């Protein structure tokens, strides 16, 4: 995943913190204004520098070590946080709260966003709260974070804290002070300490949080909520206030991280989703698809792969323009997404082609996608009040979870899709290995087997009759008069397959009929085109079997329009009836 520079600049320059972006090879990619001003450097001074050579880290091994440990954790997708003291170029000491967050791509870190909050005043305030109360109050009122102070009437020795004492502490917490910014973030007027706990979503786990606060001196967590009809994201930091080992209260910091979260969510979306349709892009389809396959294996659920694309999509672009084509692609994705289950994995496979993983039996999937296909053919896709009508062709494969990979399943669904396209489009085909797989082809000639041909004949008849298309067959039957020492029957069949294959179009197909029969199926042709093609086949055969016709073997042939015949049996019978010797 590649983060555009405009996104980086927008994210880091607008944040109220010091930010450095580190690449996965530990060199500096960018730093925001706050960081550069704090360090007294320009971006050109440090761009591309190794992390350990950066001026603000080079002289401080403690910070350097802590940061390297944090980056190590981030390589596994874990955000890290630590505090450290730092002296700037003028020798002034600061307390910095560091956060390291990885930006992940397919379980691999692409960048590390290192954020530093200057908490010097808060740390000093904790050390000398009474003396600096007025100054801290002024700081609260003008800070971009929200703050509050809670105190107890009596100090409590840390090692004497029990569950019962924690319950008493919760009852006696008093709200001493709260900043206006805190109330602005949450959009409410705070009443007391209990109201604070409710707002911070701590009611159900307050005892555990206070226990951790006493033990570890600080607690940090993220939360989201709705305020003023807007989803907000915040980071909450609770810090214990101690006089030596006596706990006397705490202060809280609430940082509005909505912009940062939204930017990161947007970057993640762009990495995983197709920009036009909002469904999975090809890469993320494979990620989620593999996960669904493992889930179906575990739960012993059926799983089907569906591939479909828009028929004659180029014509849509050529007729209505590419903007209209984009509308069709987008709205088709929405129609299908609204028609499939929530746990289906739906993605754009490329161009006008889509792919879906459906954890249901293949028969149910077929029925559902036939309904979808009919919806698509009836829908008016609208671009600037211009109705656009389209159809889709679909291929479905029932994944064998113990044997198939996702890629092999896609290959089989694609073969079923190809048959839907070849047979006239606007239809759905279920992959059957004996019809579409390796076993559908005759090992000797590479042509379709007799079983596969019968299936294809019946399907083609049904298709042409539904759309009033034409269907012709050219039939050849070979009879061996006497065996030739050099030209065996096997070689006759191979020669015959070669002669016929040279003359057909992509939409035509050839197969074996019985032991010596060969049938060519043609669609959407007229009689003259059939006669021309038939004659070219005969010419090829006469060349291929030069000197043998009538001597070693005879070949009979027929060509006829079978559009209105009932099924494969009638087609073969009629072809046999009209045979004539070449």
CSV table of N, CA and C in Angstrom, one decimal, residues 465-553:
chain,number,residue,atom,x,y,z
A,465,UNK,N,-33.4,-21.2,-29.0
A,465,UNK,CA,-34.9,-21.1,-29.1
A,465,UNK,C,-35.4,-20.0,-28.2
A,466,UNK,N,-34.7,-19.7,-27.1
A,466,UNK,CA,-35.2,-18.7,-26.2
A,466,UNK,C,-35.0,-17.3,-26.7
A,467,UNK,N,-34.0,-17.1,-27.6
A,467,UNK,CA,-33.7,-15.8,-28.1
A,467,UNK,C,-33.9,-15.7,-29.6
A,468,UNK,N,-34.5,-16.8,-30.2
A,468,UNK,CA,-34.8,-16.8,-31.6
A,468,UNK,C,-33.5,-16.6,-32.5
A,469,UNK,N,-32.5,-17.4,-32.1
A,469,UNK,CA,-31.2,-17.4,-32.8
A,469,UNK,C,-31.3,-18.6,-33.8
A,470,UNK,N,-30.2,-18.9,-34.6
A,470,UNK,CA,-30.2,-20.0,-35.4
A,470,UNK,C,-29.1,-21.0,-35.0
A,471,UNK,N,-29.2,-22.3,-35.3
A,471,UNK,CA,-28.3,-23.3,-34.9
A,471,UNK,C,-28.2,-24.3,-36.0
A,472,UNK,N,-26.9,-24.5,-36.5
A,472,UNK,CA,-26.7,-25.4,-37.6
A,472,UNK,C,-25.6,-26.4,-37.1
A,473,UNK,N,-25.7,-27.6,-37.7
A,473,UNK,CA,-24.6,-28.6,-37.4
A,473,UNK,C,-24.1,-29.1,-38.7
A,474,UNK,N,-22.8,-29.4,-38.7
A,474,UNK,CA,-22.1,-30.0,-39.9
A,474,UNK,C,-21.5,-31.3,-39.3
A,475,UNK,N,-22.0,-32.4,-39.9
A,475,UNK,CA,-21.7,-33.8,-39.3
A,475,UNK,C,-20.8,-34.6,-40.3
A,476,UNK,N,-19.8,-35.2,-39.8
A,476,UNK,CA,-18.9,-36.1,-40.6
A,476,UNK,C,-18.9,-37.4,-39.9
A,477,UNK,N,-18.9,-38.5,-40.7
A,477,UNK,CA,-18.8,-39.8,-40.2
A,477,UNK,C,-17.7,-40.6,-41.0
A,478,UNK,N,-16.8,-41.1,-40.3
A,478,UNK,CA,-15.6,-41.8,-41.0
A,478,UNK,C,-15.8,-43.3,-40.9
A,479,UNK,N,-15.5,-44.0,-42.1
A,479,UNK,CA,-15.6,-45.4,-42.1
A,479,UNK,C,-14.3,-45.9,-42.7
A,480,UNK,N,-13.6,-46.8,-42.0
A,480,UNK,CA,-12.4,-47.4,-42.5
A,480,UNK,C,-12.7,-48.6,-43.4
A,481,UNK,N,-12.2,-48.5,-44.7
A,481,UNK,CA,-12.4,-49.6,-45.6
A,481,UNK,C,-11.4,-50.7,-45.4
A,482,UNK,N,-10.2,-50.3,-45.2
A,482,UNK,CA,-9.1,-51.3,-44.9
A,482,UNK,C,-8.0,-50.6,-44.1
A,483,UNK,N,-7.4,-51.4,-43.3
A,483,UNK,CA,-6.3,-50.8,-42.4
A,483,UNK,C,-5.0,-50.6,-43.3
A,484,UNK,N,-4.4,-49.5,-43.1
A,484,UNK,CA,-3.2,-49.1,-43.7
A,484,UNK,C,-2.1,-49.3,-42.7
A,485,UNK,N,-0.9,-49.9,-43.1
A,485,UNK,CA,0.1,-50.1,-42.2
A,485,UNK,C,0.7,-48.9,-41.5
A,486,UNK,N,0.7,-47.7,-42.3
A,486,UNK,CA,1.2,-46.5,-41.7
A,486,UNK,C,0.1,-45.6,-41.1
A,487,UNK,N,-1.1,-45.6,-41.7
A,487,UNK,CA,-2.2,-44.8,-41.2
A,487,UNK,C,-3.2,-45.6,-40.4
A,488,UNK,N,-3.1,-45.6,-39.1
A,488,UNK,CA,-4.0,-46.4,-38.3
A,488,UNK,C,-5.3,-45.6,-38.0
A,489,UNK,N,-6.2,-46.2,-37.4
A,489,UNK,CA,-7.5,-45.5,-37.1
A,489,UNK,C,-7.3,-44.3,-36.2
A,490,UNK,N,-6.3,-44.5,-35.3
A,490,UNK,CA,-6.0,-43.4,-34.3
A,490,UNK,C,-5.6,-42.2,-35.1
A,491,UNK,N,-4.7,-42.4,-36.1
A,491,UNK,CA,-4.2,-41.3,-36.9
A,491,UNK,C,-5.2,-40.6,-37.8
A,492,UNK,N,-6.2,-41.5,-38.2
A,492,UNK,CA,-7.3,-40.9,-39.0
A,492,UNK,C,-8.1,-39.9,-38.2
A,493,UNK,N,-8.4,-40.3,-36.9
A,493,UNK,CA,-9.2,-39.4,-36.0
A,493,UNK,C,-8.4,-38.1,-35.7
A,494,UNK,N,-7.1,-38.2,-35.5
A,494,UNK,CA,-6.3,-37.0,-35.2
A,494,UNK,C,-6.3,-36.1,-36.5
A,495,UNK,N,-6.2,-36.7,-37.7
A,495,UNK,CA,-6.2,-35.9,-38.9
A,495,UNK,C,-7.5,-35.2,-39.1
A,496,UNK,N,-8.6,-36.0,-38.8
A,496,UNK,CA,-10.0,-35.4,-39.0
A,496,UNK,C,-10.2,-34.2,-38.0
A,497,UNK,N,-9.7,-34.3,-36.8
A,497,UNK,CA,-9.9,-33.2,-35.8
A,497,UNK,C,-9.1,-32.0,-36.3
A,498,UNK,N,-7.9,-32.2,-36.8
A,498,UNK,CA,-7.1,-31.1,-37.3
A,498,UNK,C,-7.8,-30.4,-38.5
A,499,UNK,N,-8.3,-31.1,-39.4
A,499,UNK,CA,-8.9,-30.6,-40.6
A,499,UNK,C,-10.2,-29.7,-40.2
A,500,UNK,N,-10.9,-30.2,-39.3
A,500,UNK,CA,-12.2,-29.4,-38.9
A,500,UNK,C,-11.8,-28.2,-38.0
A,501,UNK,N,-10.8,-28.3,-37.1
A,501,UNK,CA,-10.5,-27.3,-36.2
A,501,UNK,C,-10.0,-26.0,-36.9
A,502,UNK,N,-9.5,-26.2,-38.0
A,502,UNK,CA,-8.9,-25.0,-38.7
A,502,UNK,C,-9.9,-24.0,-39.3
A,503,UNK,N,-11.2,-24.4,-39.3
A,503,UNK,CA,-12.2,-23.6,-39.9
A,503,UNK,C,-13.2,-23.0,-39.0
A,504,UNK,N,-13.1,-23.2,-37.7
A,504,UNK,CA,-14.2,-22.8,-36.9
A,504,UNK,C,-13.9,-21.4,-36.2
A,505,UNK,N,-15.0,-20.8,-35.7
A,505,UNK,CA,-14.8,-19.5,-35.0
A,505,UNK,C,-14.8,-19.8,-33.5
A,506,UNK,N,-14.5,-18.8,-32.7
A,506,UNK,CA,-14.4,-19.0,-31.2
A,506,UNK,C,-15.8,-19.4,-30.7
A,507,UNK,N,-16.8,-19.0,-31.3
A,507,UNK,CA,-18.2,-19.3,-30.8
A,507,UNK,C,-18.7,-20.7,-31.2
A,508,UNK,N,-18.0,-21.3,-32.2
A,508,UNK,CA,-18.3,-22.6,-32.7
A,508,UNK,C,-17.7,-23.7,-31.8
A,509,UNK,N,-18.1,-24.9,-31.8
A,509,UNK,CA,-17.4,-26.0,-31.1
A,509,UNK,C,-17.6,-27.3,-31.9
A,510,UNK,N,-16.6,-28.2,-31.6
A,510,UNK,CA,-16.5,-29.5,-32.3
A,510,UNK,C,-16.5,-30.6,-31.2
A,511,UNK,N,-17.1,-31.7,-31.5
A,511,UNK,CA,-17.0,-32.9,-30.6
A,511,UNK,C,-17.2,-34.2,-31.3
A,512,UNK,N,-16.9,-35.2,-30.5
A,512,UNK,CA,-17.0,-36.6,-31.0
A,512,UNK,C,-18.5,-37.0,-30.8
A,513,UNK,N,-19.0,-37.8,-31.8
A,513,UNK,CA,-20.3,-38.4,-31.7
A,513,UNK,C,-20.1,-39.9,-32.0
A,514,UNK,N,-20.2,-40.7,-31.0
A,514,UNK,CA,-19.9,-42.1,-31.2
A,514,UNK,C,-18.5,-42.4,-31.5
A,515,UNK,N,-18.1,-43.5,-32.1
A,515,UNK,CA,-16.7,-43.9,-32.3
A,515,UNK,C,-16.1,-43.2,-33.5
A,516,UNK,N,-16.9,-43.0,-34.5
A,516,UNK,CA,-16.3,-42.4,-35.8
A,516,UNK,C,-17.0,-41.1,-36.2
A,517,UNK,N,-17.9,-40.5,-35.4
A,517,UNK,CA,-18.6,-39.3,-35.8
A,517,UNK,C,-17.9,-38.0,-35.2
A,518,UNK,N,-18.0,-37.0,-36.0
A,518,UNK,CA,-17.5,-35.7,-35.6
A,518,UNK,C,-18.5,-34.6,-36.0
A,519,UNK,N,-18.9,-33.8,-35.0
A,519,UNK,CA,-20.0,-32.8,-35.3
A,519,UNK,C,-19.5,-31.4,-34.9
A,520,UNK,N,-19.7,-30.5,-35.9
A,520,UNK,CA,-19.4,-29.0,-35.7
A,520,UNK,C,-20.7,-28.3,-35.5
A,521,UNK,N,-20.8,-27.5,-34.4
A,521,UNK,CA,-22.0,-26.7,-34.1
A,521,UNK,C,-21.7,-25.2,-34.4
A,522,UNK,N,-22.6,-24.6,-35.1
A,522,UNK,CA,-22.5,-23.2,-35.5
A,522,UNK,C,-23.8,-22.5,-35.1
A,523,UNK,N,-23.6,-21.2,-34.6
A,523,UNK,CA,-24.7,-20.4,-34.2
A,523,UNK,C,-24.7,-19.1,-34.9
A,524,UNK,N,-25.9,-18.5,-35.1
A,524,UNK,CA,-26.1,-17.2,-35.7
A,524,UNK,C,-25.4,-17.1,-37.1
A,525,UNK,N,-25.7,-18.1,-37.9
A,525,UNK,CA,-25.2,-18.1,-39.3
A,525,UNK,C,-26.4,-18.4,-40.2
A,526,UNK,N,-26.2,-18.0,-41.5
A,526,UNK,CA,-27.2,-18.3,-42.5
A,526,UNK,C,-26.7,-19.4,-43.4
A,527,UNK,N,-27.6,-19.8,-44.3
A,527,UNK,CA,-27.3,-21.0,-45.2
A,527,UNK,C,-26.0,-20.8,-46.0
A,528,UNK,N,-25.8,-19.6,-46.6
A,528,UNK,CA,-24.7,-19.4,-47.4
A,528,UNK,C,-23.4,-19.5,-46.6
A,529,UNK,N,-23.4,-19.0,-45.4
A,529,UNK,CA,-22.2,-19.1,-44.5
A,529,UNK,C,-21.9,-20.5,-44.2
A,530,UNK,N,-23.0,-21.3,-43.9
A,530,UNK,CA,-22.8,-22.7,-43.6
A,530,UNK,C,-22.2,-23.5,-44.8
A,531,UNK,N,-22.8,-23.2,-46.0
A,531,UNK,CA,-22.3,-23.9,-47.2
A,531,UNK,C,-20.8,-23.6,-47.4
A,532,UNK,N,-20.4,-22.3,-47.2
A,532,UNK,CA,-19.0,-21.9,-47.4
A,532,UNK,C,-18.1,-22.6,-46.4
A,533,UNK,N,-18.5,-22.7,-45.2
A,533,UNK,CA,-17.7,-23.3,-44.1
A,533,UNK,C,-17.6,-24.8,-44.4
A,534,UNK,N,-18.8,-25.4,-44.8
A,534,UNK,CA,-18.8,-26.8,-45.0
A,534,UNK,C,-17.9,-27.2,-46.2
A,535,UNK,N,-17.8,-26.4,-47.2
A,535,UNK,CA,-17.0,-26.7,-48.3
A,535,UNK,C,-15.5,-26.6,-48.0
A,536,UNK,N,-15.2,-25.6,-47.1
A,536,UNK,CA,-13.8,-25.4,-46.6
A,536,UNK,C,-13.3,-26.6,-45.8
A,537,UNK,N,-14.3,-27.2,-45.0
A,537,UNK,CA,-14.0,-28.4,-44.2
A,537,UNK,C,-13.7,-29.5,-45.2
A,538,UNK,N,-14.5,-29.7,-46.2
A,538,UNK,CA,-14.4,-30.8,-47.2
A,538,UNK,C,-13.0,-30.7,-47.9
A,539,UNK,N,-12.7,-29.4,-48.3
A,539,UNK,CA,-11.4,-29.2,-48.9
A,539,UNK,C,-10.2,-29.6,-48.0
A,540,UNK,N,-10.3,-29.2,-46.8
A,540,UNK,CA,-9.3,-29.6,-45.8
A,540,UNK,C,-9.1,-31.1,-45.7
A,541,UNK,N,-10.3,-31.8,-45.6
A,541,UNK,CA,-10.3,-33.2,-45.5
A,541,UNK,C,-9.7,-33.9,-46.7
A,542,UNK,N,-10.0,-33.4,-47.9
A,542,UNK,CA,-9.5,-34.0,-49.1
A,542,UNK,C,-7.9,-33.8,-49.2
A,543,UNK,N,-7.5,-32.7,-48.6
A,543,UNK,CA,-6.0,-32.5,-48.6
A,543,UNK,C,-5.4,-33.4,-47.5
A,544,UNK,N,-6.0,-33.4,-46.3
A,544,UNK,CA,-5.5,-34.2,-45.2
A,544,UNK,C,-5.5,-35.7,-45.5
A,545,UNK,N,-6.5,-36.2,-46.2
A,545,UNK,CA,-6.6,-37.6,-46.5
A,545,UNK,C,-6.3,-37.8,-48.0
A,546,UNK,N,-5.4,-37.1,-48.6
A,546,UNK,CA,-5.0,-37.2,-50.0
A,546,UNK,C,-4.7,-38.6,-50.4
A,547,UNK,N,-5.5,-39.1,-51.5
A,547,UNK,CA,-5.3,-40.4,-52.0
A,547,UNK,C,-5.9,-41.5,-51.3
A,548,UNK,N,-6.5,-41.2,-50.2
A,548,UNK,CA,-7.1,-42.3,-49.3
A,548,UNK,C,-8.6,-42.4,-49.4
A,549,UNK,N,-9.3,-41.3,-49.7
A,549,UNK,CA,-10.8,-41.3,-49.8
A,549,UNK,C,-11.2,-42.3,-50.9
A,550,UNK,N,-12.1,-43.2,-50.5
A,550,UNK,CA,-12.6,-44.2,-51.4
A,550,UNK,C,-11.7,-45.4,-51.6
A,551,UNK,N,-10.5,-45.3,-51.0
A,551,UNK,CA,-9.6,-46.3,-51.1
A,551,UNK,C,-9.3,-47.0,-49.8
A,552,UNK,N,-8.8,-46.2,-48.9
A,552,UNK,CA,-8.5,-46.7,-47.5
A,552,UNK,C,-9.8,-46.4,-46.6
A,553,UNK,N,-10.4,-45.3,-46.8
A,553,UNK,CA,-11.6,-45.0,-46.0
A,553,UNK,C,-12.6,-44.1,-46.8
